[in-house]
CSV table of C-alpha atoms in Angstrom, one decimal:
chain,number,residue,atom,x,y,z
A,189,UNK,CA,59.4,52.1,10.0
A,190,UNK,CA,58.2,49.9,6.6
A,191,UNK,CA,57.1,51.7,3.5
A,192,UNK,CA,53.2,52.2,2.7
A,193,UNK,CA,51.9,51.4,-0.5
A,194,UNK,CA,49.1,54.0,-0.8
A,195,UNK,CA,47.6,52.5,-3.2
A,196,UNK,CA,46.2,50.0,-1.0
A,197,UNK,CA,43.0,50.6,0.7
A,198,UNK,CA,43.4,52.7,4.0
A,199,UNK,CA,40.2,52.1,5.5
A,200,UNK,CA,41.5,48.6,6.5
A,201,UNK,CA,44.7,49.8,8.6
A,202,UNK,CA,45.4,52.1,11.5
A,203,UNK,CA,48.5,53.8,13.0
A,204,UNK,CA,49.8,55.0,16.2
A,205,UNK,CA,53.1,56.3,17.9
A,206,UNK,CA,52.7,55.5,21.6
A,207,UNK,CA,55.1,58.2,22.4
A,208,UNK,CA,52.7,60.9,21.4
A,209,UNK,CA,49.3,59.3,23.2
A,210,UNK,CA,50.0,60.6,26.8
A,211,UNK,CA,50.7,64.3,25.6
A,212,UNK,CA,48.0,64.8,23.0
A,213,UNK,CA,45.7,67.9,22.9
A,214,UNK,CA,44.0,70.0,20.5
A,215,UNK,CA,47.4,72.4,20.1
A,216,UNK,CA,49.5,69.6,19.0
A,217,UNK,CA,47.2,66.8,17.3
A,218,UNK,CA,48.0,68.4,13.6
A,219,UNK,CA,52.0,67.8,14.6
A,220,UNK,CA,51.0,64.6,15.8
A,221,UNK,CA,49.1,63.8,12.5
A,222,UNK,CA,51.8,65.0,10.3
A,223,UNK,CA,54.4,62.4,11.6
A,224,UNK,CA,56.3,61.0,8.9
A,225,UNK,CA,55.2,57.7,9.3
A,226,UNK,CA,51.7,58.4,9.6
A,227,UNK,CA,50.5,56.5,6.2
A,228,UNK,CA,47.3,58.9,6.2
A,229,UNK,CA,49.3,62.3,5.8
A,230,UNK,CA,50.0,64.0,2.3
A,231,UNK,CA,53.6,65.5,2.2
A,232,UNK,CA,52.7,67.5,-0.3
A,233,UNK,CA,49.8,69.5,1.5
A,234,UNK,CA,49.8,72.9,2.1
A,235,UNK,CA,50.5,72.1,5.9
A,236,UNK,CA,53.9,70.9,5.4
A,237,UNK,CA,54.7,74.2,3.1
A,238,UNK,CA,53.5,76.2,6.0
A,239,UNK,CA,55.5,74.1,8.8
A,240,UNK,CA,58.6,74.4,6.8
A,241,UNK,CA,58.5,78.0,6.5
A,242,UNK,CA,57.4,78.2,10.5
A,243,UNK,CA,54.0,80.1,9.5
A,244,UNK,CA,50.9,79.4,11.7
A,245,UNK,CA,48.2,77.6,10.5
A,246,UNK,CA,46.0,80.8,9.7
A,247,UNK,CA,48.2,81.1,6.2
A,248,UNK,CA,46.4,78.1,5.3
A,249,UNK,CA,43.2,80.3,4.7
A,250,UNK,CA,45.4,82.2,2.1
A,251,UNK,CA,46.7,79.2,0.3
A,252,UNK,CA,45.0,77.0,-2.5
A,253,UNK,CA,45.6,73.3,-2.7
A,254,UNK,CA,45.2,70.4,-0.1
A,255,UNK,CA,45.2,71.0,3.4
A,256,UNK,CA,44.6,69.3,7.0
A,257,UNK,CA,42.5,71.0,9.7
A,258,UNK,CA,41.2,69.9,13.2
A,259,UNK,CA,37.5,69.6,12.7
A,260,UNK,CA,36.2,68.3,16.3
A,261,UNK,CA,38.0,67.6,19.6
A,262,UNK,CA,36.8,65.8,22.4
A,263,UNK,CA,39.5,65.9,25.0
A,264,UNK,CA,41.3,63.6,26.0
A,265,UNK,CA,40.2,60.7,23.7
A,266,UNK,CA,38.7,61.8,20.4
A,267,UNK,CA,40.0,64.2,17.5
A,268,UNK,CA,38.9,64.3,14.2
A,269,UNK,CA,41.1,65.7,11.1
A,270,UNK,CA,39.5,66.5,7.9
A,271,UNK,CA,41.3,66.6,4.7
A,272,UNK,CA,40.2,69.0,2.3
A,273,UNK,CA,41.2,70.8,-1.1
A,274,UNK,CA,40.8,74.5,-0.7
A,275,UNK,CA,39.8,76.5,-3.6
A,276,UNK,CA,39.3,80.2,-2.1
A,277,UNK,CA,39.5,81.6,1.2
A,278,UNK,CA,35.9,80.9,1.4
A,279,UNK,CA,35.2,77.8,-0.2
A,280,UNK,CA,36.7,74.4,0.2
A,281,UNK,CA,35.7,70.5,-0.9
A,282,UNK,CA,36.2,67.9,1.9
A,283,UNK,CA,37.9,65.1,0.8
A,284,UNK,CA,38.1,62.7,3.6
A,285,UNK,CA,37.8,62.5,7.3
A,286,UNK,CA,40.2,61.0,9.7
A,287,UNK,CA,39.4,60.2,13.8
A,288,UNK,CA,42.2,59.5,16.4
A,289,UNK,CA,40.8,57.4,19.4
A,290,UNK,CA,43.0,57.1,22.1
A,291,UNK,CA,46.1,58.1,19.8
A,292,UNK,CA,45.1,55.5,17.1
A,293,UNK,CA,44.4,57.2,13.8
A,294,UNK,CA,41.4,55.6,11.6
A,295,UNK,CA,40.3,56.8,8.3
A,296,UNK,CA,36.5,57.2,8.4
A,297,UNK,CA,34.8,55.4,5.5
A,298,UNK,CA,32.7,57.5,3.0
A,299,UNK,CA,29.2,56.7,2.6
A,300,UNK,CA,29.3,54.3,-0.7
A,301,UNK,CA,31.8,52.4,0.9
A,302,UNK,CA,29.4,51.8,4.1
A,303,UNK,CA,26.6,51.2,2.0
A,304,UNK,CA,28.9,48.6,-0.2
A,305,UNK,CA,30.2,47.0,3.3
A,306,UNK,CA,26.3,46.5,4.5
A,307,UNK,CA,25.0,45.0,1.5
A,308,UNK,CA,28.2,42.6,1.3
A,309,UNK,CA,27.5,41.7,4.8
A,310,UNK,CA,23.8,41.2,4.1
A,311,UNK,CA,24.3,39.0,1.2
A,312,UNK,CA,26.9,37.0,2.9
A,313,UNK,CA,24.2,36.2,5.6
A,314,UNK,CA,21.8,35.5,3.2
A,315,UNK,CA,24.2,33.0,1.1
A,316,UNK,CA,25.2,31.3,4.5
A,317,UNK,CA,21.6,30.6,5.6
A,318,UNK,CA,20.7,29.2,2.3
A,319,UNK,CA,23.8,27.2,2.3
A,320,UNK,CA,23.0,25.9,5.6
A,321,UNK,CA,19.3,25.3,5.0
A,322,UNK,CA,20.4,23.1,2.0
A,323,UNK,CA,22.6,21.1,4.0
A,324,UNK,CA,19.7,20.0,6.2
A,325,UNK,CA,17.3,19.1,2.8
A,326,UNK,CA,17.0,15.6,2.3
A,327,UNK,CA,15.1,13.7,-0.4
A,328,UNK,CA,14.1,10.2,-1.0
A,329,UNK,CA,12.0,9.0,-4.1
A,330,UNK,CA,9.2,7.4,-1.6
A,331,UNK,CA,9.4,9.8,0.9
A,332,UNK,CA,9.8,13.1,-0.8
A,333,UNK,CA,11.7,16.1,0.7
A,334,UNK,CA,11.9,16.7,4.3
A,335,UNK,CA,14.3,18.7,6.9
A,336,UNK,CA,16.9,16.9,8.8
A,337,UNK,CA,18.5,18.9,11.6
A,338,UNK,CA,21.6,18.2,13.6
A,339,UNK,CA,19.7,18.5,17.1
A,340,UNK,CA,16.9,16.6,16.0
A,341,UNK,CA,18.2,13.4,17.0
A,342,UNK,CA,19.3,14.6,20.2
A,343,UNK,CA,15.5,16.5,20.7
A,344,UNK,CA,14.2,12.6,19.8
A,345,UNK,CA,16.2,11.2,22.2
A,346,UNK,CA,14.9,13.4,25.2
A,347,UNK,CA,11.5,12.7,24.3
A,348,UNK,CA,9.8,10.4,26.1
A,349,UNK,CA,8.7,7.3,23.8
A,350,UNK,CA,5.4,6.8,22.3
A,351,UNK,CA,3.7,4.4,20.2
A,352,UNK,CA,4.2,4.8,16.5
A,353,UNK,CA,0.8,5.5,14.6
A,354,UNK,CA,0.0,3.0,12.0
A,355,UNK,CA,0.1,3.8,8.5
A,356,UNK,CA,-3.2,4.0,6.9
A,357,UNK,CA,-4.1,1.0,4.7
A,358,UNK,CA,-4.5,1.3,0.9
A,359,UNK,CA,-7.8,1.6,-1.0
A,360,UNK,CA,-7.7,-2.3,-1.9
A,361,UNK,CA,-7.4,-3.0,1.9
A,362,UNK,CA,-10.3,-0.6,2.9
A,363,UNK,CA,-12.3,-1.8,0.2
A,364,UNK,CA,-11.9,-5.4,0.9
A,365,UNK,CA,-12.5,-4.6,5.0
A,366,UNK,CA,-15.8,-2.8,4.2
A,367,UNK,CA,-16.9,-5.8,1.8
A,368,UNK,CA,-16.2,-8.4,5.2
A,369,UNK,CA,-17.9,-5.9,7.6
A,370,UNK,CA,-21.0,-6.1,5.2
A,371,UNK,CA,-21.0,-9.7,5.1
A,372,UNK,CA,-20.8,-10.1,8.6
A,373,UNK,CA,-23.5,-7.7,9.3
A,374,UNK,CA,-25.9,-9.4,6.8
A,375,UNK,CA,-25.1,-13.0,8.8
A,376,UNK,CA,-25.1,-11.3,12.2
A,377,UNK,CA,-27.3,-8.3,12.2
A,378,UNK,CA,-27.1,-6.1,15.2
A,379,UNK,CA,-29.6,-6.1,18.1
A,380,UNK,CA,-29.0,-2.6,19.0
A,381,UNK,CA,-28.2,0.6,17.5
A,382,UNK,CA,-27.7,4.2,18.5
A,383,UNK,CA,-29.4,7.0,16.8
A,384,UNK,CA,-26.7,9.9,17.9
A,385,UNK,CA,-23.6,9.7,19.9
A,386,UNK,CA,-24.5,9.8,23.2
A,387,UNK,CA,-27.8,8.7,23.3
A,388,UNK,CA,-29.0,5.3,24.5
A,389,UNK,CA,-28.8,2.6,22.1
A,390,UNK,CA,-32.3,1.2,20.9
A,391,UNK,CA,-33.0,-2.7,20.4
A,392,UNK,CA,-33.5,-3.6,17.0
A,393,UNK,CA,-37.0,-5.3,16.2
A,394,UNK,CA,-36.2,-8.4,14.5
A,395,UNK,CA,-38.9,-10.0,12.3
A,396,UNK,CA,-39.5,-13.3,12.8
A,397,UNK,CA,-41.1,-15.6,9.9
A,398,UNK,CA,-44.4,-17.1,10.5
A,399,UNK,CA,-44.0,-20.7,12.1
A,400,UNK,CA,-45.7,-23.5,9.4
A,401,UNK,CA,-48.9,-25.3,11.3
A,402,UNK,CA,-48.4,-28.2,12.9
A,403,UNK,CA,-50.3,-30.4,10.5
A,404,UNK,CA,-47.9,-29.3,7.6
A,405,UNK,CA,-44.9,-30.3,9.9
A,406,UNK,CA,-46.5,-33.6,10.8
A,407,UNK,CA,-47.2,-34.5,7.1
A,408,UNK,CA,-43.3,-33.4,6.6
A,409,UNK,CA,-42.3,-36.0,9.2
A,410,UNK,CA,-44.3,-38.4,7.9
A,411,UNK,CA,-42.9,-38.4,4.1
A,412,UNK,CA,-39.7,-39.6,4.9
A,413,UNK,CA,-41.1,-42.4,7.4
A,414,UNK,CA,-43.1,-43.6,4.5
A,415,UNK,CA,-40.3,-43.1,1.9
A,416,UNK,CA,-38.1,-45.1,4.5
A,417,UNK,CA,-41.0,-48.1,4.9
A,418,UNK,CA,-41.0,-49.0,1.1
A,419,UNK,CA,-41.2,-52.8,0.2
A,420,UNK,CA,-38.1,-54.3,0.5
A,421,UNK,CA,-36.6,-56.8,-1.6
A,422,UNK,CA,-37.6,-60.3,-0.8
A,423,UNK,CA,-35.2,-62.4,1.5
A,424,UNK,CA,-32.8,-64.6,-0.2
A,425,UNK,CA,-33.5,-68.1,0.2
A,426,UNK,CA,-30.9,-70.7,2.1
A,427,UNK,CA,-29.0,-72.9,-0.4
A,428,UNK,CA,-30.7,-76.5,-0.7
A,429,UNK,CA,-29.7,-79.1,1.5
A,430,UNK,CA,-27.4,-82.0,0.2
A,431,UNK,CA,-29.1,-85.4,0.5
A,432,UNK,CA,-26.8,-88.6,0.6
A,433,UNK,CA,-26.7,-91.2,-2.6
A,434,UNK,CA,-28.3,-94.4,-1.9
A,435,UNK,CA,-26.3,-97.3,-3.0
């Protein structure tokens, strides 16, 4: 087996010896964990001393230093090994936990590592969301900002084509149209008007101007006639006839 650099992060690696997997049980799981090729095992621990002296594991309670114990067993698939610092027969400080699932050994992460990993994953997800949102953002000086999504063109193709709404006219155009409508209304007043929406239209009473009396009409007709019958210029005389000369 290749040597393992213990300065690397052990949370990202695992170890397994396939020869031990079929025969693992609570009685030999510590022997399996103490294999020389296991990168998680500290060979300076008290377990190694007890093993070299061929003592039982009960002697670990009388020693001081780093030791490994079987914390929990759920046969045949799960075993939990704890690494701890023993200071007295009744006082220990937990250092790390390792779990063995189907013969594969992993190091359990500590609380700080779990929180750091979760925060890093959340920040990465938020940053990815912002980057993706910025890729859909568009800007044009005349239109401003808008969103352009990748599937927008496909959705527009599948939608039934509808008539595009005409853009509203400018203020100048509206004022000119209003002026033209007022001019037409003054020239051609409406004959009906509707007081409220849904009600029957009412005819508009148009005030007629009083007709002038017949005498004034006849008099107006005579005046142009008299003007037309003014004395005309005397007719021009024909040229004098030429008389023959007597010889």
